[in-house]
Amino acid sequence: MVNVMSTAEHHKILFEPIAIGPKTLRNRFYNVPHGTAYGTLRPGTWAAYRAVRAEGGWAAVSTEFSSVGPSSDEWPLHSSDFWDEEDACRHRLMVDSVHDHGALASIELHHGGAQALRRLSREPALSASGLSSEVPPPSYPPETPKTMTLDDIERVQRSFVNAAVRARDVGYDIVDVLAGYGYLFAQFLSPFHNHRTDRYGGSLENRARFWLETLSQVRGAVGADCAVATRLSIETQGPWGHSIDDSVALVRMGDPLVDLWDLNFGSSLDWETDISPSRLFPEGRNLERIGRVRRATEKPVVGVSRLTSPDLMAQAVRSGLIDIVGSARQSIADPFFPTKVQEGRTEDIRECMGINYCISSLDRGNLACAQNATAGEEFRRGWHPERFEPLTNPEVNVLVVGAGPAGMEAAIGLARRGAEMVHLVDATEHLGGHLRPVAGLSGMREWTRFIDHRQIQIDKLPNLQFIPSTRLDATDVRNYGASHVVVATGARWLRTGATPGTHAPLAGLVEDADWVYTPEQLIVEDQRPAEGSHITVYDTEGYYMGAGLAQLLADEGYEVAVVTPHVQVAAEADMTLESPTIRAALHRSGVVVHRNISLTATHRRRVVGLGEFDEPFSLETDALVLVTMRAPVDKLYQELISDREALADSEIQAVHCVGDALSPRAMAEAMFDGHRLAREFESPDPAIAHAYKREPLRLTLQGYRQR
Ligand code: ADP
């Protein structure tokens, strides 16, 4: 039960209800539109994911962009399409599930215009202007779109109105017309895209006409029953040319037509200005600019700015920068954020780290979170973010070896399930494993939120003890007195230069070469080449480690070169929207980059390799840092399981291996592994994951024929 009495005085403003047109938000927490990739294709997964955010206290829960028709078919992207009655059935499940928990349901109606992918519908892209006005077409996709005729404009408007009516009939409380992020309405608003000479082009008023007419029609159709909102990106960088001043003017024009402004930033070209990865930008950096636009409206404003601190949220509402706190990522990391603030349990919040694993995983087809293993697993595996099923047999003493992400997560899960005692043992004096030194790299401080959250939970659990500075070998483990052992001993970077492409050591590399370094040697053991050295970082990983080390060494005054087989440095960070700024920082620091190069051999003071077309590459260097692959640290596990007799003689009933010790992967996956083991600890074979529910659910032959 919610204990309202314990809400901190300065957070109470966040729990004041607020009217938006005919509807009322129960508090100031708004789960704004964000993709999941589950969408209407996996309606059970989708509904359960959204519903748990409603259960956790968000006042409104939105869909991701919901396309209004085939000319905005977004396959294989993750639109929760809303074209017809069949779509409506799938949406109803989500709406009802959200309502079950007392939240309002919102739908973001969308048309991508020139950016719509249209792979299944195969319709031409629609645009404010195409080549007919002798301007270059939009950059993405690389086609020349069709310039919209007046008939096209009316058709699209009708599809928005029809979708809005359908939304109301399904039970949506809020209809949010997407006019941001560079999609169709934003293309009309933008002088970069819109070169029309009719009443939909030219002045800002004319460019806004399509959007305003649509809002007016939507309001006329459903405004008595639903709150009408519109999502506007209030500033874009680069050629889109959309300024805050434009937004102020647009908000004045649109104010009579909406009940709520949903404000964010950016276009397809500069999405990171909205997303603001923690690696590059502080929390709340957009609030002042949202506040400027808010002053132009009488209507409530929901604003986003990677907000994770309840103090900052309350201050932003109190000082009038926003009325309602918009959040996507914090709701992914902790669906129960509002409840925890309300109950005065802010220390229990799983703070979003702003590392955008969600975004990269979404684009790979399944939203996942590096803080919250249960995100997306609510239906599929039946996991609740706050509840664990008690163990059937809690009389277990579990020894977890290794306190990295996997070990911490397994230990906490087992303790929360009521295990009699869990010992979490690590050779080092700290929790966090590989994550702790990584968080020392430039811009990566907020990764420590992962450790901080778990440290607090570990301190709170009486049946979980952290035992630092203790390295255990197989004999120690067998003699420990544990009934169950979880090995979470992590991974180490290879010192051989083997890559996923070669599977072989670099020719000429002597094992103990004193001029070759692994990441651990640099950031754990603090070893360094002589001052003034030229250092080459060979980066085949392509995420944070190679670029992070190059930046670190350049900051320390070394002459640094990065050699990578990828087309860009930190190519993987393209998926997390961090890469443009990472590359710019390396460039500013004088780091020289050699792309498309695979090293084949090393000699003292020289590395050699091949370029894209097998052209020879050679570089003089004093030191070489190898950021290629990681190998599991699994000697302990292998020793324990291979000596079955010794294991049988000990009291140990089972030995499990989780995380990077099993298979070195992204931190989120190591964490997930530990979490899954805790959830499935009593299954007949916990090494193998339970079958999870898959969608679409069974389609019978008869059902297929009837279609
Ligand atoms: P993961 O990402 O899988 O959680 P990490 O590499 O982050 O793994 O963490 C592994 C942890 O295990 C490190 O903190 C390391 O000190 C610890 N460790 C490795 N081997 C042993 C051992 N034999 N005894 C105790 N701790 C160990």
PDB file of N, CA and C in Angstrom, residues 201-270:
ATOM      1  N   GLY A 201       3.223  26.371 -47.825  1.00  0.00           N
ATOM      2  CA  GLY A 201       4.657  26.651 -47.854  1.00  0.00           C
ATOM      3  C   GLY A 201       4.910  28.146 -47.734  1.00  0.00           C
ATOM      4  N   GLY A 202       6.171  28.476 -47.504  1.00  0.00           N
ATOM      5  CA  GLY A 202       6.508  29.900 -47.410  1.00  0.00           C
ATOM      6  C   GLY A 202       6.673  30.334 -45.964  1.00  0.00           C
ATOM      7  N   SER A 203       5.783  31.173 -45.479  1.00  0.00           N
ATOM      8  CA  SER A 203       5.911  31.716 -44.111  1.00  0.00           C
ATOM      9  C   SER A 203       5.748  30.600 -43.077  1.00  0.00           C
ATOM     10  N   LEU A 204       6.155  30.876 -41.856  1.00  0.00           N
ATOM     11  CA  LEU A 204       5.994  29.885 -40.783  1.00  0.00           C
ATOM     12  C   LEU A 204       4.511  29.530 -40.623  1.00  0.00           C
ATOM     13  N   GLU A 205       3.649  30.531 -40.723  1.00  0.00           N
ATOM     14  CA  GLU A 205       2.199  30.282 -40.612  1.00  0.00           C
ATOM     15  C   GLU A 205       1.754  29.277 -41.679  1.00  0.00           C
ATOM     16  N   ASN A 206       2.232  29.494 -42.898  1.00  0.00           N
ATOM     17  CA  ASN A 206       1.849  28.577 -43.975  1.00  0.00           C
ATOM     18  C   ASN A 206       2.424  27.185 -43.752  1.00  0.00           C
ATOM     19  N   ARG A 207       3.656  27.135 -43.322  1.00  0.00           N
ATOM     20  CA  ARG A 207       4.290  25.824 -43.122  1.00  0.00           C
ATOM     21  C   ARG A 207       3.611  25.070 -41.983  1.00  0.00           C
ATOM     22  N   ALA A 208       3.032  25.828 -41.045  1.00  0.00           N
ATOM     23  CA  ALA A 208       2.362  25.205 -39.898  1.00  0.00           C
ATOM     24  C   ALA A 208       0.933  24.779 -40.242  1.00  0.00           C
ATOM     25  N   ARG A 209       0.430  25.240 -41.379  1.00  0.00           N
ATOM     26  CA  ARG A 209      -1.007  25.071 -41.667  1.00  0.00           C
ATOM     27  C   ARG A 209      -1.446  23.602 -41.674  1.00  0.00           C
ATOM     28  N   PHE A 210      -0.675  22.740 -42.307  1.00  0.00           N
ATOM     29  CA  PHE A 210      -1.034  21.311 -42.418  1.00  0.00           C
ATOM     30  C   PHE A 210      -1.195  20.706 -41.015  1.00  0.00           C
ATOM     31  N   TRP A 211      -0.226  21.002 -40.183  1.00  0.00           N
ATOM     32  CA  TRP A 211      -0.242  20.476 -38.809  1.00  0.00           C
ATOM     33  C   TRP A 211      -1.415  21.069 -38.009  1.00  0.00           C
ATOM     34  N   LEU A 212      -1.604  22.383 -38.119  1.00  0.00           N
ATOM     35  CA  LEU A 212      -2.660  23.029 -37.329  1.00  0.00           C
ATOM     36  C   LEU A 212      -4.050  22.582 -37.793  1.00  0.00           C
ATOM     37  N   GLU A 213      -4.213  22.462 -39.111  1.00  0.00           N
ATOM     38  CA  GLU A 213      -5.510  21.977 -39.618  1.00  0.00           C
ATOM     39  C   GLU A 213      -5.785  20.564 -39.094  1.00  0.00           C
ATOM     40  N   THR A 214      -4.739  19.756 -39.096  1.00  0.00           N
ATOM     41  CA  THR A 214      -4.921  18.376 -38.631  1.00  0.00           C
ATOM     42  C   THR A 214      -5.293  18.365 -37.148  1.00  0.00           C
ATOM     43  N   LEU A 215      -4.585  19.181 -36.372  1.00  0.00           N
ATOM     44  CA  LEU A 215      -4.909  19.258 -34.942  1.00  0.00           C
ATOM     45  C   LEU A 215      -6.365  19.684 -34.754  1.00  0.00           C
ATOM     46  N   SER A 216      -6.763  20.659 -35.536  1.00  0.00           N
ATOM     47  CA  SER A 216      -8.119  21.177 -35.410  1.00  0.00           C
ATOM     48  C   SER A 216      -9.144  20.090 -35.748  1.00  0.00           C
ATOM     49  N   GLN A 217      -8.857  19.325 -36.793  1.00  0.00           N
ATOM     50  CA  GLN A 217      -9.793  18.263 -37.183  1.00  0.00           C
ATOM     51  C   GLN A 217      -9.842  17.152 -36.126  1.00  0.00           C
ATOM     52  N   VAL A 218      -8.674  16.832 -35.592  1.00  0.00           N
ATOM     53  CA  VAL A 218      -8.623  15.801 -34.546  1.00  0.00           C
ATOM     54  C   VAL A 218      -9.395  16.286 -33.318  1.00  0.00           C
ATOM     55  N   ARG A 219      -9.182  17.534 -32.982  1.00  0.00           N
ATOM     56  CA  ARG A 219      -9.873  18.089 -31.818  1.00  0.00           C
ATOM     57  C   ARG A 219     -11.400  18.083 -32.049  1.00  0.00           C
ATOM     58  N   GLY A 220     -11.795  18.462 -33.271  1.00  0.00           N
ATOM     59  CA  GLY A 220     -13.222  18.466 -33.586  1.00  0.00           C
ATOM     60  C   GLY A 220     -13.831  17.074 -33.454  1.00  0.00           C
ATOM     61  N   ALA A 221     -13.050  16.071 -33.820  1.00  0.00           N
ATOM     62  CA  ALA A 221     -13.580  14.700 -33.821  1.00  0.00           C
ATOM     63  C   ALA A 221     -13.611  14.084 -32.427  1.00  0.00           C
ATOM     64  N   VAL A 222     -12.567  14.309 -31.637  1.00  0.00           N
ATOM     65  CA  VAL A 222     -12.482  13.573 -30.351  1.00  0.00           C
ATOM     66  C   VAL A 222     -12.221  14.468 -29.148  1.00  0.00           C
ATOM     67  N   GLY A 223     -12.125  15.781 -29.368  1.00  0.00           N
ATOM     68  CA  GLY A 223     -11.704  16.686 -28.285  1.00  0.00           C
ATOM     69  C   GLY A 223     -12.608  16.699 -27.065  1.00  0.00           C
ATOM     70  N   ALA A 224     -13.879  16.319 -27.256  1.00  0.00           N
ATOM     71  CA  ALA A 224     -14.775  16.316 -26.088  1.00  0.00           C
ATOM     72  C   ALA A 224     -14.485  15.120 -25.192  1.00  0.00           C
ATOM     73  N   ASP A 225     -13.948  14.073 -25.777  1.00  0.00           N
ATOM     74  CA  ASP A 225     -13.744  12.831 -25.018  1.00  0.00           C
ATOM     75  C   ASP A 225     -12.291  12.586 -24.632  1.00  0.00           C
ATOM     76  N   CYS A 226     -11.385  13.070 -25.450  1.00  0.00           N
ATOM     77  CA  CYS A 226      -9.961  12.788 -25.229  1.00  0.00           C
ATOM     78  C   CYS A 226      -9.199  14.100 -25.070  1.00  0.00           C
ATOM     79  N   ALA A 227      -8.105  14.032 -24.331  1.00  0.00           N
ATOM     80  CA  ALA A 227      -7.174  15.162 -24.329  1.00  0.00           C
ATOM     81  C   ALA A 227      -6.391  15.118 -25.636  1.00  0.00           C
ATOM     82  N   VAL A 228      -6.228  16.282 -26.256  1.00  0.00           N
ATOM     83  CA  VAL A 228      -5.452  16.349 -27.499  1.00  0.00           C
ATOM     84  C   VAL A 228      -4.085  16.950 -27.173  1.00  0.00           C
ATOM     85  N   ALA A 229      -3.057  16.225 -27.568  1.00  0.00           N
ATOM     86  CA  ALA A 229      -1.683  16.686 -27.325  1.00  0.00           C
ATOM     87  C   ALA A 229      -0.954  16.716 -28.659  1.00  0.00           C
ATOM     88  N   THR A 230       0.157  17.398 -28.672  1.00  0.00           N
ATOM     89  CA  THR A 230       1.004  17.304 -29.865  1.00  0.00           C
ATOM     90  C   THR A 230       2.453  17.336 -29.423  1.00  0.00           C
ATOM     91  N   ARG A 231       3.234  16.492 -30.058  1.00  0.00           N
ATOM     92  CA  ARG A 231       4.659  16.406 -29.704  1.00  0.00           C
ATOM     93  C   ARG A 231       5.449  17.225 -30.705  1.00  0.00           C
ATOM     94  N   LEU A 232       6.107  18.238 -30.177  1.00  0.00           N
ATOM     95  CA  LEU A 232       6.871  19.159 -31.009  1.00  0.00           C
ATOM     96  C   LEU A 232       8.338  19.112 -30.581  1.00  0.00           C
ATOM     97  N   SER A 233       9.223  18.982 -31.559  1.00  0.00           N
ATOM     98  CA  SER A 233      10.658  19.072 -31.246  1.00  0.00           C
ATOM     99  C   SER A 233      11.027  20.545 -31.349  1.00  0.00           C
ATOM    100  N   ILE A 234      11.366  21.155 -30.228  1.00  0.00           N
ATOM    101  CA  ILE A 234      11.358  22.620 -30.199  1.00  0.00           C
ATOM    102  C   ILE A 234      12.639  23.255 -30.733  1.00  0.00           C
ATOM    103  N   GLU A 235      13.638  22.448 -30.993  1.00  0.00           N
ATOM    104  CA  GLU A 235      14.831  23.016 -31.618  1.00  0.00           C
ATOM    105  C   GLU A 235      15.562  21.893 -32.343  1.00  0.00           C
ATOM    106  N   THR A 236      16.028  22.181 -33.542  1.00  0.00           N
ATOM    107  CA  THR A 236      16.833  21.189 -34.257  1.00  0.00           C
ATOM    108  C   THR A 236      18.116  21.843 -34.728  1.00  0.00           C
ATOM    109  N   GLN A 237      19.152  21.043 -34.803  1.00  0.00           N
ATOM    110  CA  GLN A 237      20.443  21.537 -35.274  1.00  0.00           C
ATOM    111  C   GLN A 237      20.506  21.376 -36.787  1.00  0.00           C
ATOM    112  N   GLY A 238      21.476  21.963 -37.394  1.00  0.00           N
ATOM    113  CA  GLY A 238      21.760  21.700 -38.800  1.00  0.00           C
ATOM    114  C   GLY A 238      20.718  22.272 -39.730  1.00  0.00           C
ATOM    115  N   PRO A 239      20.537  21.605 -40.881  1.00  0.00           N
ATOM    116  CA  PRO A 239      19.788  22.241 -41.964  1.00  0.00           C
ATOM    117  C   PRO A 239      18.295  22.377 -41.715  1.00  0.00           C
ATOM    118  N   TRP A 240      17.762  21.677 -40.710  1.00  0.00           N
ATOM    119  CA  TRP A 240      16.318  21.756 -40.494  1.00  0.00           C
ATOM    120  C   TRP A 240      15.897  23.184 -40.135  1.00  0.00           C
ATOM    121  N   GLY A 241      16.805  23.893 -39.483  1.00  0.00           N
ATOM    122  CA  GLY A 241      16.584  25.308 -39.246  1.00  0.00           C
ATOM    123  C   GLY A 241      15.392  25.626 -38.377  1.00  0.00           C
ATOM    124  N   HIS A 242      15.150  24.811 -37.375  1.00  0.00           N
ATOM    125  CA  HIS A 242      14.001  25.051 -36.507  1.00  0.00           C
ATOM    126  C   HIS A 242      14.512  25.586 -35.168  1.00  0.00           C
ATOM    127  N   SER A 243      14.161  26.851 -34.877  1.00  0.00           N
ATOM    128  CA  SER A 243      14.730  27.492 -33.688  1.00  0.00           C
ATOM    129  C   SER A 243      13.701  27.553 -32.557  1.00  0.00           C
ATOM    130  N   ILE A 244      14.205  27.880 -31.383  1.00  0.00           N
ATOM    131  CA  ILE A 244      13.312  28.067 -30.228  1.00  0.00           C
ATOM    132  C   ILE A 244      12.300  29.172 -30.539  1.00  0.00           C
ATOM    133  N   ASP A 245      12.750  30.215 -31.199  1.00  0.00           N
ATOM    134  CA  ASP A 245      11.820  31.309 -31.522  1.00  0.00           C
ATOM    135  C   ASP A 245      10.677  30.805 -32.412  1.00  0.00           C
ATOM    136  N   ASP A 246      11.018  29.941 -33.382  1.00  0.00           N
ATOM    137  CA  ASP A 246       9.956  29.336 -34.198  1.00  0.00           C
ATOM    138  C   ASP A 246       8.970  28.601 -33.289  1.00  0.00           C
ATOM    139  N   SER A 247       9.524  27.868 -32.325  1.00  0.00           N
ATOM    140  CA  SER A 247       8.658  27.058 -31.459  1.00  0.00           C
ATOM    141  C   SER A 247       7.745  27.933 -30.633  1.00  0.00           C
ATOM    142  N   VAL A 248       8.285  29.035 -30.152  1.00  0.00           N
ATOM    143  CA  VAL A 248       7.448  29.956 -29.373  1.00  0.00           C
ATOM    144  C   VAL A 248       6.276  30.410 -30.248  1.00  0.00           C
ATOM    145  N   ALA A 249       6.577  30.778 -31.491  1.00  0.00           N
ATOM    146  CA  ALA A 249       5.513  31.232 -32.400  1.00  0.00           C
ATOM    147  C   ALA A 249       4.533  30.094 -32.686  1.00  0.00           C
ATOM    148  N   LEU A 250       5.049  28.894 -32.897  1.00  0.00           N
ATOM    149  CA  LEU A 250       4.175  27.753 -33.208  1.00  0.00           C
ATOM    150  C   LEU A 250       3.266  27.408 -32.034  1.00  0.00           C
ATOM    151  N   VAL A 251       3.836  27.486 -30.842  1.00  0.00           N
ATOM    152  CA  VAL A 251       3.043  27.166 -29.655  1.00  0.00           C
ATOM    153  C   VAL A 251       1.917  28.187 -29.494  1.00  0.00           C
ATOM    154  N   ARG A 252       2.201  29.434 -29.804  1.00  0.00           N
ATOM    155  CA  ARG A 252       1.130  30.451 -29.730  1.00  0.00           C
ATOM    156  C   ARG A 252       0.025  30.128 -30.739  1.00  0.00           C
ATOM    157  N   MET A 253       0.442  29.717 -31.946  1.00  0.00           N
ATOM    158  CA  MET A 253      -0.561  29.397 -32.977  1.00  0.00           C
ATOM    159  C   MET A 253      -1.393  28.176 -32.588  1.00  0.00           C
ATOM    160  N   GLY A 254      -0.722  27.179 -32.017  1.00  0.00           N
ATOM    161  CA  GLY A 254      -1.414  25.906 -31.767  1.00  0.00           C
ATOM    162  C   GLY A 254      -2.133  25.852 -30.433  1.00  0.00           C
ATOM    163  N   ASP A 255      -1.908  26.838 -29.588  1.00  0.00           N
ATOM    164  CA  ASP A 255      -2.394  26.738 -28.208  1.00  0.00           C
ATOM    165  C   ASP A 255      -3.895  26.464 -28.075  1.00  0.00           C
ATOM    166  N   PRO A 256      -4.745  27.118 -28.888  1.00  0.00           N
ATOM    167  CA  PRO A 256      -6.178  26.856 -28.698  1.00  0.00           C
ATOM    168  C   PRO A 256      -6.587  25.434 -29.100  1.00  0.00           C
ATOM    169  N   LEU A 257      -5.706  24.741 -29.815  1.00  0.00           N
ATOM    170  CA  LEU A 257      -6.090  23.446 -30.380  1.00  0.00           C
ATOM    171  C   LEU A 257      -5.660  22.258 -29.528  1.00  0.00           C
ATOM    172  N   VAL A 258      -4.852  22.502 -28.520  1.00  0.00           N
ATOM    173  CA  VAL A 258      -4.332  21.371 -27.739  1.00  0.00           C
ATOM    174  C   VAL A 258      -4.668  21.526 -26.256  1.00  0.00           C
ATOM    175  N   ASP A 259      -4.590  20.386 -25.566  1.00  0.00           N
ATOM    176  CA  ASP A 259      -4.750  20.385 -24.109  1.00  0.00           C
ATOM    177  C   ASP A 259      -3.416  20.176 -23.417  1.00  0.00           C
ATOM    178  N   LEU A 260      -2.420  19.780 -24.187  1.00  0.00           N
ATOM    179  CA  LEU A 260      -1.133  19.431 -23.599  1.00  0.00           C
ATOM    180  C   LEU A 260      -0.056  19.554 -24.665  1.00  0.00           C
ATOM    181  N   TRP A 261       1.057  20.181 -24.302  1.00  0.00           N
ATOM    182  CA  TRP A 261       2.222  20.219 -25.194  1.00  0.00           C
ATOM    183  C   TRP A 261       3.230  19.182 -24.722  1.00  0.00           C
ATOM    184  N   ASP A 262       3.672  18.388 -25.667  1.00  0.00           N
ATOM    185  CA  ASP A 262       4.635  17.314 -25.375  1.00  0.00           C
ATOM    186  C   ASP A 262       5.929  17.734 -26.098  1.00  0.00           C
ATOM    187  N   LEU A 263       6.882  18.272 -25.348  1.00  0.00           N
ATOM    188  CA  LEU A 263       8.028  18.944 -25.980  1.00  0.00           C
ATOM    189  C   LEU A 263       9.306  18.122 -25.879  1.00  0.00           C
ATOM    190  N   ASN A 264      10.016  18.070 -26.993  1.00  0.00           N
ATOM    191  CA  ASN A 264      11.349  17.466 -26.980  1.00  0.00           C
ATOM    192  C   ASN A 264      12.212  18.171 -28.017  1.00  0.00           C
ATOM    193  N   PHE A 265      13.286  17.525 -28.437  1.00  0.00           N
ATOM    194  CA  PHE A 265      14.291  18.190 -29.281  1.00  0.00           C
ATOM    195  C   PHE A 265      14.669  17.315 -30.459  1.00  0.00           C
ATOM    196  N   GLY A 266      15.233  17.953 -31.487  1.00  0.00           N
ATOM    197  CA  GLY A 266      15.984  17.206 -32.489  1.00  0.00           C
ATOM    198  C   GLY A 266      15.180  16.702 -33.675  1.00  0.00           C
ATOM    199  N   SER A 267      15.923  16.238 -34.649  1.00  0.00           N
ATOM    200  CA  SER A 267      15.341  15.645 -35.853  1.00  0.00           C
ATOM    201  C   SER A 267      16.080  14.340 -36.092  1.00  0.00           C
ATOM    202  N   SER A 268      15.823  13.745 -37.256  1.00  0.00           N
ATOM    203  CA  SER A 268      16.535  12.502 -37.554  1.00  0.00           C
ATOM    204  C   SER A 268      18.037  12.752 -37.634  1.00  0.00           C
ATOM    205  N   LEU A 269      18.437  13.983 -37.871  1.00  0.00           N
ATOM    206  CA  LEU A 269      19.866  14.274 -38.034  1.00  0.00           C
ATOM    207  C   LEU A 269      20.564  14.535 -36.709  1.00  0.00           C
ATOM    208  N   ASP A 270      19.808  14.885 -35.680  1.00  0.00           N
ATOM    209  CA  ASP A 270      20.469  15.237 -34.408  1.00  0.00           C
ATOM    210  C   ASP A 270      19.674  14.728 -33.210  1.00  0.00           C
TER     211      ASP A 270
END
